[in-house]
Short mmCIF file of C-alpha atoms and ligand atoms in Angstrom, two decimals:
data_model
loop_
_atom_site.label_atom_id
_atom_site.label_comp_id
_atom_site.label_asym_id
_atom_site.label_seq_id
_atom_site.Cartn_x
_atom_site.Cartn_y
_atom_site.Cartn_z
CA UNK A 1182 112.69 112.73 128.47
CA UNK A 1183 112.63 112.37 124.73
CA UNK A 1184 110.94 109.01 123.56
CA UNK A 1185 111.16 107.11 120.18
CA UNK A 1186 107.63 106.30 118.60
CA UNK A 1187 106.63 104.44 115.45
CA UNK A 1188 103.67 105.96 114.00
CA UNK A 1189 101.94 103.61 111.40
CA UNK A 1190 99.90 105.75 109.13
CA UNK A 1191 101.97 108.90 109.78
CA UNK A 1192 101.53 110.19 106.34
CA UNK A 1193 97.88 110.49 106.73
CA UNK A 1194 95.48 113.28 107.97
CA UNK A 1195 95.60 112.48 111.78
CA UNK A 1196 98.90 110.86 111.68
CA UNK A 1197 100.75 113.60 110.26
CA UNK A 1198 99.59 116.16 112.63
CA UNK A 1199 100.57 113.57 115.32
CA UNK A 1200 103.98 113.24 113.78
CA UNK A 1201 104.49 117.10 113.89
CA UNK A 1202 103.09 117.17 117.37
CA UNK A 1203 105.41 114.59 118.80
CA UNK A 1204 108.50 116.09 117.23
CA UNK A 1205 107.62 119.53 118.50
CA UNK A 1206 107.84 117.74 122.13
CA UNK A 1207 111.34 116.73 121.32
CA UNK A 1208 110.49 113.00 120.60
CA UNK A 1209 112.06 110.73 117.86
CA UNK A 1210 109.41 109.62 115.48
CA UNK A 1211 109.76 106.69 112.84
CA UNK A 1212 106.81 106.65 110.42
CA UNK A 1213 105.70 103.33 108.60
CA UNK A 1214 103.15 104.04 105.75
CA UNK A 1215 102.51 102.78 102.48
CA UNK A 1216 101.10 105.94 101.09
CA UNK A 1217 97.86 104.49 100.00
CA UNK A 1218 96.05 107.34 101.17
CA UNK A 1219 98.73 109.43 102.93
CA UNK A 1220 101.18 111.87 101.38
CA UNK A 1221 104.97 111.89 101.56
CA UNK A 1222 105.14 115.72 101.63
CA UNK A 1223 102.88 115.58 104.97
CA UNK A 1224 105.54 113.78 106.95
CA UNK A 1225 107.82 116.27 109.10
CA UNK A 1226 111.19 116.43 107.54
CA UNK A 1227 112.63 115.49 110.90
CA UNK A 1228 110.82 112.23 111.01
CA UNK A 1229 112.26 108.89 109.68
CA UNK A 1230 110.10 107.63 106.83
CA UNK A 1231 109.91 103.93 106.07
CA UNK A 1232 107.85 103.07 103.19
CA UNK A 1233 106.09 99.90 104.02
CA UNK A 1234 102.82 98.14 104.18
CA UNK A 1235 101.33 96.54 107.26
CA UNK A 1236 100.65 93.33 104.88
CA UNK A 1237 104.26 92.85 104.55
CA UNK A 1238 105.56 91.05 107.74
CA UNK A 1239 109.08 91.59 106.50
CA UNK A 1240 108.74 95.20 106.06
CA UNK A 1241 107.46 95.33 109.54
CA UNK A 1242 110.30 93.37 110.79
CA UNK A 1243 112.84 95.72 109.24
CA UNK A 1244 111.37 98.71 110.71
CA UNK A 1245 111.63 97.26 114.26
CA UNK A 1246 115.02 95.64 113.92
CA UNK A 1247 117.84 97.64 115.54
CA UNK A 1248 115.46 100.24 117.40
CA UNK A 1249 113.83 100.24 120.69
CA UNK A 1250 110.46 101.89 120.47
CA UNK A 1251 108.80 103.40 123.77
CA UNK A 1252 105.41 102.93 122.05
CA UNK A 1253 103.33 102.42 118.67
CA UNK A 1254 100.62 104.60 117.35
CA UNK A 1255 98.42 102.69 114.73
CA UNK A 1256 96.29 105.01 112.42
CA UNK A 1257 96.55 102.87 109.49
CA UNK A 1258 93.36 101.10 108.91
CA UNK A 1259 90.89 101.34 105.69
CA UNK A 1260 88.39 103.81 106.85
CA UNK A 1261 85.67 104.54 104.38
CA UNK A 1262 82.53 103.68 105.83
CA UNK A 1263 80.45 103.59 102.61
CA UNK A 1264 83.04 101.43 100.89
CA UNK A 1265 83.06 98.96 103.66
CA UNK A 1266 79.37 98.40 102.97
CA UNK A 1267 80.15 97.63 99.44
CA UNK A 1268 83.24 95.37 100.25
CA UNK A 1269 82.54 94.05 104.08
CA UNK A 1270 84.97 91.13 103.64
CA UNK A 1271 87.71 93.22 102.29
CA UNK A 1272 87.38 95.54 105.60
CA UNK A 1273 86.77 92.55 108.01
CA UNK A 1274 89.75 90.88 106.71
CA UNK A 1275 92.12 93.61 105.97
CA UNK A 1276 92.00 95.92 109.23
CA UNK A 1277 92.15 93.04 111.70
CA UNK A 1278 94.93 91.03 110.13
CA UNK A 1279 96.84 94.01 109.50
CA UNK A 1280 96.69 94.98 113.09
CA UNK A 1281 97.35 91.40 114.08
CA UNK A 1282 100.62 91.51 112.36
CA UNK A 1283 101.53 95.08 113.85
CA UNK A 1284 100.73 93.57 117.43
CA UNK A 1285 102.77 90.29 116.52
CA UNK A 1286 105.74 92.61 115.90
CA UNK A 1287 105.30 94.88 118.94
CA UNK A 1288 105.36 91.53 121.10
CA UNK A 1289 108.33 90.06 119.31
CA UNK A 1290 110.38 93.28 119.69
CA UNK A 1291 109.56 94.20 123.32
CA UNK A 1292 107.07 97.12 122.66
CA UNK A 1293 104.97 97.52 125.61
CA UNK A 1294 102.65 100.40 124.62
CA UNK A 1295 100.40 100.78 121.47
CA UNK A 1296 97.67 103.47 120.83
CA UNK A 1297 94.93 102.70 118.35
CA UNK A 1298 92.71 105.14 116.47
CA UNK A 1299 89.36 103.52 116.89
CA UNK A 1300 86.06 105.07 116.02
CA UNK A 1301 82.37 106.09 117.22
CA UNK A 1302 81.13 104.04 114.50
CA UNK A 1303 81.41 101.10 117.25
CA UNK A 1304 78.24 102.32 118.96
CA UNK A 1305 76.01 102.46 115.98
CA UNK A 1306 72.69 104.21 116.62
CA UNK A 1307 73.25 104.41 120.32
CA UNK A 1308 70.24 104.98 122.24
CA UNK A 1309 72.06 107.29 124.89
CA UNK A 1310 73.67 110.72 124.17
CA UNK A 1311 76.40 111.64 124.89
CA UNK A 1312 77.89 108.19 124.39
CA UNK A 1313 80.17 107.11 127.29
CA UNK A 1314 82.82 104.18 127.06
CA UNK A 1315 80.38 101.81 128.45
CA UNK A 1316 77.69 102.42 125.92
CA UNK A 1317 76.61 98.94 124.25
CA UNK A 1318 78.82 98.06 121.12
CA UNK A 1319 76.83 97.65 117.92
CA UNK A 1320 78.81 98.63 114.92
CA UNK A 1321 76.83 100.64 112.13
CA UNK A 1322 79.06 99.23 109.40
CA UNK A 1323 81.76 96.70 108.34
CA UNK A 1324 84.19 99.39 109.04
CA UNK A 1325 83.10 99.69 112.68
CA UNK A 1326 82.94 96.00 113.10
CA UNK A 1327 86.37 95.60 111.80
CA UNK A 1328 87.71 98.38 114.27
CA UNK A 1329 85.88 96.40 117.02
CA UNK A 1330 87.72 93.26 116.00
CA UNK A 1331 90.97 95.02 116.47
CA UNK A 1332 89.85 96.14 119.74
CA UNK A 1333 89.22 92.52 121.02
CA UNK A 1334 92.51 91.55 119.78
CA UNK A 1335 94.30 94.31 121.80
CA UNK A 1336 92.27 93.10 125.01
CA UNK A 1337 93.73 89.62 124.42
CA UNK A 1338 97.27 90.95 123.78
CA UNK A 1339 97.17 92.50 127.10
CA UNK A 1340 95.51 89.38 128.90
CA UNK A 1341 98.06 87.23 127.60
CA UNK A 1342 101.03 89.12 126.94
CA UNK A 1343 100.58 92.10 129.05
CA UNK A 1344 100.88 94.67 125.86
CA UNK A 1345 99.11 97.91 127.33
CA UNK A 1346 96.81 99.82 124.86
CA UNK A 1347 94.58 102.61 124.46
CA UNK A 1348 91.58 102.41 122.01
CA UNK A 1349 90.60 105.97 121.32
CA UNK A 1350 86.92 106.11 119.72
CA UNK A 1351 87.14 109.48 117.83
CA UNK A 1352 83.83 110.99 116.87
CA UNK A 1353 84.64 113.40 113.84
CA UNK A 1354 88.23 114.60 113.39
CA UNK A 1355 88.29 118.02 111.48
CA UNK A 1356 90.20 121.10 111.25
CA UNK A 1357 93.78 121.50 110.44
CA UNK A 1358 97.20 122.49 111.67
CA UNK A 1359 96.88 126.16 113.04
CA UNK A 1360 100.25 126.79 111.35
CA UNK A 1361 98.92 126.13 107.94
CA UNK A 1362 101.32 123.63 106.89
CA UNK A 1363 99.41 120.28 107.24
CA UNK A 1364 95.71 119.68 106.32
CA UNK A 1365 93.00 117.15 105.36
CA UNK A 1366 93.70 115.69 101.68
CA UNK A 1367 91.47 112.80 101.32
CA UNK A 1368 90.83 111.24 97.91
CA UNK A 1369 87.88 110.79 97.69
CA UNK A 1370 86.88 113.29 100.50
CA UNK A 1371 83.90 112.11 102.58
CA UNK A 1372 83.93 114.34 105.41
CA UNK A 1373 81.40 117.22 105.62
CA UNK A 1374 83.65 120.24 106.66
CA UNK A 1375 86.17 119.98 103.63
CA UNK A 1376 83.31 119.00 101.18
CA UNK A 1377 81.49 122.12 102.44
CA UNK A 1378 84.41 124.27 102.15
CA UNK A 1379 85.16 123.01 98.54
CA UNK A 1380 81.47 123.66 97.64
CA UNK A 1381 81.53 127.27 98.79
CA UNK A 1382 84.94 127.87 96.95
CA UNK A 1383 83.27 126.62 93.73
CA UNK A 1384 85.57 123.46 93.55
CA UNK A 1385 82.58 120.86 93.61
CA UNK A 1386 79.20 120.55 92.78
CA UNK A 1387 76.41 121.51 95.38
CA UNK A 1388 76.76 119.60 98.61
CA UNK A 1389 74.39 116.88 99.25
CA UNK A 1390 72.62 116.96 102.59
CA UNK A 1391 71.64 113.32 103.44
CA UNK A 1392 68.20 113.40 105.27
CA UNK A 1393 66.39 116.55 106.24
CA UNK A 1394 63.62 114.97 108.12
CA UNK A 1395 65.40 113.70 111.05
CA UNK A 1396 63.97 114.18 114.58
CA UNK A 1397 66.65 117.00 115.52
CA UNK A 1398 66.01 120.67 115.88
CA UNK A 1399 66.71 121.73 112.21
CA UNK A 1400 66.08 118.05 110.51
CA UNK A 1401 69.64 117.29 109.83
CA UNK A 1402 72.07 115.00 111.72
CA UNK A 1403 74.22 116.29 114.76
CA UNK A 1404 77.91 115.37 114.88
CA UNK A 1405 80.52 116.10 117.49
CA UNK A 1406 83.61 117.59 115.81
CA UNK A 1407 86.96 117.46 117.34
CA UNK A 1408 90.02 119.53 116.22
CA UNK A 1409 92.82 117.40 114.99
CA UNK A 1410 95.23 119.44 117.07
CA UNK A 1411 93.18 118.44 120.13
CA UNK A 1412 93.10 114.79 118.87
CA UNK A 1413 96.87 114.73 118.83
CA UNK A 1414 96.86 116.05 122.45
CA UNK A 1415 94.51 113.06 123.42
CA UNK A 1416 96.92 110.41 121.63
CA UNK A 1417 100.00 111.85 123.69
CA UNK A 1418 98.15 111.62 127.13
CA UNK A 1419 96.90 108.28 126.14
CA UNK A 1420 100.36 107.11 125.55
CA UNK A 1421 101.52 108.29 128.89
CA UNK A 1422 98.44 106.75 130.67
CA UNK A 1423 98.91 103.37 129.37
CA UNK A 1424 102.22 103.06 131.18
CA UNK A 1425 100.06 101.74 134.08
CA UNK A 1426 97.29 99.78 132.16
CA UNK A 1427 94.99 99.76 129.16
CA UNK A 1428 92.12 102.30 128.55
CA UNK A 1429 89.40 102.90 126.33
CA UNK A 1430 88.44 106.62 125.85
CA UNK A 1431 85.77 108.53 123.86
CA UNK A 1432 87.14 111.56 122.21
CA UNK A 1433 84.48 114.21 121.55
CA UNK A 1434 83.35 117.52 122.66
CA UNK A 1435 80.15 116.44 124.31
CA UNK A 1436 78.19 118.84 121.91
CA UNK A 1437 76.65 118.46 118.41
CA UNK A 1438 76.33 120.61 115.46
CA UNK A 1439 73.92 119.78 112.91
CA UNK A 1440 74.73 119.63 109.04
CA UNK A 1441 72.71 122.85 108.46
CA UNK A 1442 74.59 124.46 111.36
CA UNK A 1443 77.98 123.39 109.80
CA UNK A 1444 76.82 124.78 106.16
CA UNK A 1445 75.99 128.06 107.76
CA UNK A 1446 79.11 128.20 109.48
CA UNK A 1447 81.26 127.65 106.54
CA UNK A 1448 78.97 130.27 104.35
CA UNK A 1449 79.65 132.85 107.16
CA UNK A 1450 83.53 132.25 107.67
CA UNK A 1451 84.30 131.80 103.91
CA UNK A 1452 81.97 134.67 102.79
CA UNK A 1453 80.59 132.64 100.08
CA UNK A 1454 77.26 130.83 100.35
CA UNK A 1455 77.51 126.77 100.47
CA UNK A 1456 75.23 125.46 97.34
CA UNK A 1457 73.08 122.50 98.83
CA UNK A 1458 71.01 119.86 97.50
CA UNK A 1459 68.88 117.50 99.75
CA UNK A 1460 69.26 114.01 99.27
CA UNK A 1461 67.70 110.79 100.88
CA UNK A 1462 68.94 109.67 104.08
CA UNK A 1463 71.82 107.22 104.04
CA UNK A 1464 71.28 103.64 105.69
CA UNK A 1465 72.89 103.36 108.94
CA UNK A 1466 73.28 107.09 109.46
CA UNK A 1467 72.59 107.89 113.14
CA UNK A 1468 70.48 111.04 113.74
CA UNK A 1469 72.88 112.09 116.61
CA UNK A 1470 76.27 111.02 117.45
CA UNK A 1471 77.79 112.97 120.57
CA UNK A 1472 80.57 111.58 122.86
CA UNK A 1473 80.97 111.74 126.42
CA UNK A 1474 84.79 112.39 126.94
CA UNK A 1475 84.36 112.77 130.72
CA UNK A 1476 86.68 109.85 131.13
CA UNK A 1477 89.79 111.23 129.59
CA UNK A 1478 89.14 114.65 130.91
CA UNK A 1479 88.89 113.39 134.45
CA UNK A 1480 91.62 110.88 134.33
CA UNK A 1481 94.23 112.63 132.13
CA UNK A 1482 93.11 116.30 132.18
CA UNK A 1483 92.51 116.55 128.49
CA UNK A 1484 91.82 120.12 127.71
CA UNK A 1485 90.54 120.76 124.10
CA UNK A 1486 91.69 124.20 123.05
CA UNK A 1487 90.98 124.40 119.46
CA UNK A 1488 87.56 122.48 119.16
CA UNK A 1489 85.08 125.26 118.42
CA UNK A 1490 83.23 125.14 115.18
CA UNK A 1491 84.61 128.30 113.94
CA UNK A 1492 88.30 127.34 114.94
CA UNK A 1493 87.72 124.16 113.09
CA UNK A 1494 86.34 125.82 110.02
CA UNK A 1495 88.72 128.55 109.88
CA UNK A 1496 91.99 126.46 110.09
CA UNK A 1497 90.53 123.93 107.41
CA UNK A 1498 89.61 126.88 105.27
CA UNK A 1499 93.08 128.41 105.42
CA UNK A 1500 94.61 124.98 104.43
CA UNK A 1501 91.99 124.63 101.55
CA UNK A 1502 92.77 128.13 100.25
CA UNK A 1503 96.46 127.87 100.40
CA UNK A 1504 96.58 124.21 99.29
CA UNK A 1505 93.92 124.04 96.54
CA UNK A 1506 95.48 120.55 95.29
CA UNK A 1507 96.20 119.26 98.65
CA UNK A 1508 99.84 118.18 98.77
CA UNK A 1509 99.91 117.53 94.83
CA UNK A 1510 102.08 120.60 94.12
CA UNK A 1511 104.53 120.00 97.15
CA UNK A 1512 104.88 116.38 96.25
CA UNK A 1513 105.48 117.27 92.50
CA UNK A 1514 108.17 119.94 93.43
CA UNK A 1515 109.96 117.39 95.70
CA UNK A 1516 110.09 114.79 93.02
CA UNK A 1517 111.41 117.40 90.46
CA UNK A 1518 113.96 118.69 93.05
CA UNK A 1519 115.04 115.09 94.04
N1 NAD B 1273 89.32 111.15 110.23
C1 NAD B 1273 88.37 110.88 111.03
O1 NAD B 1273 87.39 111.57 111.20
C2 NAD B 1273 88.40 109.64 111.90
C3 NAD B 1273 87.25 109.26 112.63
C4 NAD B 1273 87.43 108.12 113.48
C5 NAD B 1273 88.49 107.27 113.28
N2 NAD B 1273 89.55 107.40 112.49
C6 NAD B 1273 90.63 106.52 112.37
O2 NAD B 1273 91.80 107.25 112.50
C7 NAD B 1273 92.65 106.63 111.51
C8 NAD B 1273 93.35 107.63 110.70
O3 NAD B 1273 92.38 108.56 110.00
P1 NAD B 1273 92.81 109.54 108.78
O4 NAD B 1273 91.63 110.27 108.70
O5 NAD B 1273 94.04 110.20 109.31
O6 NAD B 1273 93.08 108.43 107.54
P2 NAD B 1273 94.15 108.70 106.26
O7 NAD B 1273 93.60 107.71 105.40
O8 NAD B 1273 94.43 109.98 105.97
O9 NAD B 1273 95.35 107.91 107.05
C9 NAD B 1273 95.91 106.69 107.17
C10 NAD B 1273 97.30 106.63 106.75
O10 NAD B 1273 97.54 105.00 106.89
C11 NAD B 1273 98.26 104.48 105.77
N3 NAD B 1273 98.06 103.15 105.60
C12 NAD B 1273 96.62 102.71 105.22
N4 NAD B 1273 96.87 101.36 105.14
C13 NAD B 1273 98.19 101.10 105.27
C14 NAD B 1273 98.78 99.93 105.22
N5 NAD B 1273 98.46 98.74 105.02
N6 NAD B 1273 100.28 100.01 105.64
C15 NAD B 1273 100.92 101.14 105.75
N7 NAD B 1273 100.00 102.26 105.87
C16 NAD B 1273 98.81 102.32 105.58
C17 NAD B 1273 97.72 105.52 104.60
O11 NAD B 1273 98.80 105.80 103.48
C18 NAD B 1273 97.56 106.89 105.39
O12 NAD B 1273 98.76 107.72 105.29
C19 NAD B 1273 92.03 105.59 110.84
O13 NAD B 1273 92.33 104.47 111.41
C20 NAD B 1273 90.91 106.04 110.99
O14 NAD B 1273 89.72 104.62 111.19
C21 NAD B 1273 89.42 108.71 111.62
#
């Protein structure tokens, strides 16, 4: 049966893929986004777009009024780790207060299910690997702390108001729509794979490798990469699961790839060497971050199909080659033809 969902942040990297995935399932989708980091052209044309800011309670009220949502997905936080360490109060104020307004709107309008995009940053430099849901919470940044504050808010929204939620702690989201229409277009880009691809394609200076003397097999950090299409599947399963109660899931592949390994794979697949320079370690970068996703696999049968490193890089490369300016051209064309 078709459902109607609100996707907050549906113009962003992960949100736009989620919107397309829901529509492909036959669901009706409303996107709420202020386009501060998202792109109008990334929103599937069959979704209803509501331009608004989570800071504005009237805009939120307007999107809920006259519609009954079966659930809400929240993917619209400030999410730059480095920026959060320069302006911690901004992150610690904005992310929880925006989430608070969204939760409040859900409660006022009778929404009973909310899926929240949380982060592995909650676990800081965890002692265990792979990291399960019950590992100690010790955020590595103000960004991680702000996401944990939202998770706590959701806990109380369930205890007091019976709002069911899923907090999905993603490790590294990567890759692009295998159909080539949607991709990752962050400005500034901070993620390793699009940066390595751009360096290989000669669109940016050599890639800085932060730390080459970690206690890992090749001295560089290990990260767990999940293809955005598999992440979308996890969101859909989580929304179904919370019909019966709240959950916290870690989302990763249970295996790590080193920075060096990613660089070598991009060079091989692109057919062009990624130029690199060695740089100092960044404070707060854990040497190894690998998820245990056993809980969502066993409880929900999550079955990631796209998350090999080669599939991730191949899909990201197709997007970067076909959209050298991200969504810029498409957006410009839309304005010109409007
Ligand atoms: N990309 C990753 O690797 C990763 C990893 C862990 C967690 N996450 C989380 O997943 C979520 C989505 O990440 P992404 O990479 O797609 O980010 P993104 O920046 O591409 O998308 C965020 C979207 O939210 C919108 N937005 C932001 N603030 C808003 C506001 N106040 N009101 C309305 N809309 C607003 C932006 O315009 C954008 O379209 C974030 O919450 C992020 O913390 C991402």
